[in-house]
GROMACS .gro file of C-alpha atoms in nm:
model
  200
    1GLU     CA    1   2.284   2.615   2.477
    2LYS     CA    2   2.154   2.939   2.554
    3ALA     CA    3   2.179   3.275   2.367
    4ALA     CA    4   2.342   3.601   2.482
    5GLY     CA    5   2.142   3.797   2.737
    6ASN     CA    6   1.799   3.643   2.891
    7GLN     CA    7   1.684   3.513   2.565
    8ARG     CA    8   1.648   3.139   2.557
    9GLY     CA    9   1.838   2.942   2.300
   10ARG     CA   10   1.741   2.601   2.162
   11GLU     CA   11   1.678   2.339   2.420
   12PRO     CA   12   1.605   1.957   2.352
   13VAL     CA   13   1.224   1.869   2.408
   14ASN     CA   14   1.165   1.582   2.642
   15ASP     CA   15   1.019   1.259   2.571
   16PHE     CA   16   0.641   1.370   2.613
   17GLU     CA   17   0.705   1.674   2.419
   18LEU     CA   18   0.836   1.484   2.144
   19ALA     CA   19   0.560   1.250   2.150
   20SER     CA   20   0.294   1.542   2.115
   21ARG     CA   21   0.490   1.709   1.853
   22LEU     CA   22   0.500   1.368   1.636
   23ALA     CA   23   0.142   1.301   1.675
   24GLN     CA   24   0.062   1.680   1.587
   25PHE     CA   25   0.267   1.676   1.293
   26PHE     CA   26   0.167   1.314   1.153
   27TRP     CA   27  -0.153   1.303   1.256
   28SER     CA   28  -0.292   1.625   1.357
   29SER     CA   29  -0.398   1.436   1.692
   30ILE     CA   30  -0.285   1.366   2.048
   31PRO     CA   31  -0.026   1.120   2.110
   32ASP     CA   32  -0.143   0.736   2.143
   33ASP     CA   33  -0.076   0.466   2.422
   34ASP     CA   34   0.228   0.362   2.227
   35LEU     CA   35   0.393   0.683   2.211
   36LEU     CA   36   0.315   0.773   2.570
   37ASP     CA   37   0.438   0.459   2.728
   38LEU     CA   38   0.771   0.498   2.529
   39ALA     CA   39   0.763   0.865   2.669
   40GLU     CA   40   0.722   0.756   3.020
   41ALA     CA   41   0.990   0.527   2.974
   42GLY     CA   42   1.224   0.774   2.844
   43LYS     CA   43   1.309   0.548   2.526
   44LEU     CA   44   1.118   0.738   2.271
   45ARG     CA   45   1.431   0.978   2.185
   46GLU     CA   46   1.647   0.666   2.111
   47SER     CA   47   1.740   0.666   1.737
   48ARG     CA   48   1.607   0.278   1.687
   49VAL     CA   49   1.299   0.339   1.866
   50LEU     CA   50   1.204   0.700   1.722
   51SER     CA   51   1.285   0.544   1.370
   52ALA     CA   52   1.032   0.241   1.449
   53GLN     CA   53   0.762   0.502   1.557
   54ILE     CA   54   0.781   0.706   1.297
   55ASP     CA   55   0.741   0.398   1.023
   56ARG     CA   56   0.430   0.309   1.252
   57MET     CA   57   0.278   0.653   1.222
   58LEU     CA   58   0.319   0.678   0.850
   59ASN     CA   59   0.167   0.323   0.818
   60ASP     CA   60  -0.148   0.413   1.004
   61GLN     CA   61  -0.437   0.548   0.826
   62ARG     CA   62  -0.433   0.847   1.066
   63SER     CA   63  -0.149   0.989   0.866
   64ALA     CA   64  -0.400   1.087   0.573
   65ARG     CA   65  -0.434   1.407   0.789
   66PHE     CA   66  -0.084   1.468   0.695
   67CYS     CA   67  -0.137   1.469   0.314
   68ASP     CA   68  -0.433   1.695   0.387
   69ASN     CA   69  -0.226   1.973   0.625
   70PHE     CA   70   0.141   1.962   0.577
   71PRO     CA   71   0.159   2.011   0.177
   72GLY     CA   72  -0.054   2.336   0.187
   73GLN     CA   73   0.116   2.492   0.454
   74TRP     CA   74   0.498   2.395   0.331
   75LEU     CA   75   0.377   2.551  -0.040
   76GLN     CA   76   0.209   2.857   0.124
   77LEU     CA   77  -0.102   2.764  -0.061
   78GLU     CA   78  -0.309   2.999   0.105
   79ARG     CA   79  -0.189   3.281  -0.092
   80LEU     CA   80  -0.341   3.125  -0.401
   81ILE     CA   81  -0.672   3.214  -0.212
   82THR     CA   82  -0.636   3.581  -0.214
   83ALA     CA   83  -0.455   3.597  -0.586
   84VAL     CA   84  -0.654   3.798  -0.808
   85PRO     CA   85  -0.526   3.806  -1.153
   86ASP     CA   86  -0.664   4.093  -1.405
   87ARG     CA   87  -0.972   3.964  -1.573
   88LYS     CA   88  -0.873   4.141  -1.921
   89THR     CA   89  -0.516   4.004  -1.893
   90TYR     CA   90  -0.602   3.617  -1.757
   91PRO     CA   91  -0.976   3.602  -1.847
   92TYR     CA   92  -0.950   3.224  -1.846
   93PHE     CA   93  -0.890   3.248  -1.474
   94TYR     CA   94  -1.261   3.321  -1.416
   95TYR     CA   95  -1.526   3.075  -1.558
   96ALA     CA   96  -1.910   3.212  -1.539
   97GLY     CA   97  -1.780   3.389  -1.224
   98TYR     CA   98  -1.609   3.070  -1.100
   99ARG     CA   99  -1.234   3.131  -0.996
  100SER     CA  100  -1.024   2.845  -1.102
  101SER     CA  101  -0.785   2.897  -0.804
  102MET     CA  102  -0.911   2.587  -0.618
  103HIS     CA  103  -0.822   2.343  -0.905
  104MET     CA  104  -0.500   2.507  -0.931
  105MET     CA  105  -0.441   2.427  -0.575
  106SER     CA  106  -0.560   2.078  -0.611
  107GLU     CA  107  -0.280   2.017  -0.857
  108PRO     CA  108   0.008   2.007  -0.610
  109LEU     CA  109  -0.180   1.850  -0.324
  110LEU     CA  110  -0.246   1.555  -0.552
  111LEU     CA  111   0.090   1.528  -0.654
  112PHE     CA  112   0.233   1.573  -0.300
  113GLU     CA  113  -0.024   1.291  -0.184
  114THR     CA  114   0.078   1.039  -0.466
  115VAL     CA  115   0.441   1.116  -0.362
  116PHE     CA  116   0.358   0.997  -0.019
  117VAL     CA  117   0.104   0.717  -0.058
  118GLU     CA  118   0.316   0.513  -0.348
  119ASP     CA  119   0.649   0.621  -0.162
  120ARG     CA  120   0.788   0.742  -0.504
  121SER     CA  121   1.105   0.931  -0.548
  122ILE     CA  122   1.112   1.293  -0.396
  123MET     CA  123   1.231   1.404  -0.681
  124ASP     CA  124   0.906   1.368  -0.842
  125LEU     CA  125   0.790   1.684  -0.640
  126ILE     CA  126   1.025   1.883  -0.859
  127ASP     CA  127   1.040   1.711  -1.217
  128PRO     CA  128   0.770   1.444  -1.257
  129ASP     CA  129   0.681   1.297  -1.577
  130TYR     CA  130   0.242   1.309  -1.469
  131THR     CA  131   0.033   1.541  -1.304
  132TRP     CA  132  -0.302   1.603  -1.193
  133GLU     CA  133  -0.554   1.810  -1.400
  134SER     CA  134  -0.941   1.862  -1.461
  135ASP     CA  135  -1.114   1.995  -1.771
  136MET     CA  136  -1.085   2.311  -1.598
  137LEU     CA  137  -0.712   2.356  -1.535
  138ARG     CA  138  -0.625   2.179  -1.849
  139ALA     CA  139  -0.786   2.478  -2.006
  140ASN     CA  140  -0.617   2.707  -1.811
  141TYR     CA  141  -0.298   2.588  -1.905
  142ALA     CA  142  -0.401   2.615  -2.275
  143GLY     CA  143  -0.495   2.977  -2.193
  144HIS     CA  144  -0.871   2.982  -2.234
  145SER     CA  145  -1.169   2.939  -2.022
  146ARG     CA  146  -1.368   2.665  -2.214
  147ALA     CA  147  -1.347   2.390  -1.960
  148GLY     CA  148  -1.677   2.239  -2.032
  149GLY     CA  149  -1.952   2.082  -1.825
  150ASP     CA  150  -2.020   2.148  -1.449
  151VAL     CA  151  -1.712   2.323  -1.313
  152GLN     CA  152  -1.799   2.248  -0.983
  153VAL     CA  153  -1.794   1.869  -0.993
  154GLN     CA  154  -1.507   1.830  -1.221
  155VAL     CA  155  -1.290   1.514  -1.184
  156PHE     CA  156  -0.897   1.512  -1.156
  157ARG     CA  157  -0.720   1.260  -1.366
  158ARG     CA  158  -0.369   1.179  -1.369
  159VAL     CA  159  -0.207   1.215  -1.694
  160PRO     CA  160   0.132   1.193  -1.826
  161LEU     CA  161   0.341   1.514  -1.897
  162LYS     CA  162   0.565   1.581  -2.192
  163ASP     CA  163   0.624   1.966  -2.156
  164PRO     CA  164   0.926   1.998  -1.930
  165ARG     CA  165   0.810   2.374  -1.811
  166ARG     CA  166   0.495   2.239  -1.649
  167GLY     CA  167   0.453   2.000  -1.325
  168GLY     CA  168   0.604   1.970  -0.993
  169VAL     CA  169   0.571   2.214  -0.710
  170ILE     CA  170   0.765   2.495  -0.890
  171THR     CA  171   0.601   2.545  -1.186
  172ASN     CA  172   0.259   2.454  -1.141
  173ALA     CA  173  -0.030   2.683  -1.227
  174ALA     CA  174  -0.091   2.780  -0.818
  175VAL     CA  175   0.269   2.877  -0.762
  176MET     CA  176   0.283   3.061  -1.071
  177THR     CA  177  -0.044   3.258  -1.004
  178MET     CA  178  -0.013   3.326  -0.656
  179THR     CA  179   0.390   3.473  -0.711
  180SER     CA  180   0.269   3.705  -0.959
  181THR     CA  181   0.092   4.058  -0.958
  182PRO     CA  182  -0.244   4.079  -1.087
  183THR     CA  183  -0.077   4.181  -1.444
  184ARG     CA  184   0.218   4.001  -1.494
  185THR     CA  185   0.483   3.765  -1.397
  186GLN     CA  186   0.718   3.869  -1.077
  187PRO     CA  187   1.057   3.661  -1.097
  188ILE     CA  188   1.202   3.837  -0.790
  189THR     CA  189   0.874   3.709  -0.595
  190ARG     CA  190   0.887   3.363  -0.729
  191GLY     CA  191   1.275   3.343  -0.678
  192ALA     CA  192   1.194   3.445  -0.312
  193TRP     CA  193   0.922   3.172  -0.265
  194VAL     CA  194   1.185   2.884  -0.410
  195ASN     CA  195   1.448   2.977  -0.205
  196THR     CA  196   1.203   3.005   0.146
  197VAL     CA  197   0.997   2.673   0.061
  198ILE     CA  198   1.218   2.477  -0.139
  199PHE     CA  199   1.575   2.533  -0.058
  200THR     CA  200   1.546   2.654   0.325
   0.00000   0.00000   0.00000
């Protein structure tokens, strides 16, 4: 199918292109011999074969790279790096000159990895009854900066959640921060993020 004019519309990929895309997506690498052999035989796009290969790739140790790359891109967490909450309004975001943004970023990344590794329901990404937190992150949620200890070497722990307002990839501190202005929340920006990232 081609678009009007000289612009090219969507076109199906061939087996070798599919092999490359699968390897890049799941492994951040090049196709292995199994993928290339199936591509050369013209069988990779067959539903049964493709499903089996995806299962094989997800069970390969190289799929750990998927958890390293995909969730951060999907959730647009790079926006958190440039977030600069007002120091007077949100003093607990800063601790001894140390920004808590990296601790915030780790929470949804660890949640995604938990769902992926433990093969949990995809609904855990939206409304889990657990999360991951460090002392510094717990202090942020409490509204103060008394993190305790060395903030650069804090350990994240899996903890149960009782507050329905917290948890998941929509209402965690990272998303709340990166979709706000330096001084206040921004519901329209947050709604646009939810529509683009979650529902698109």
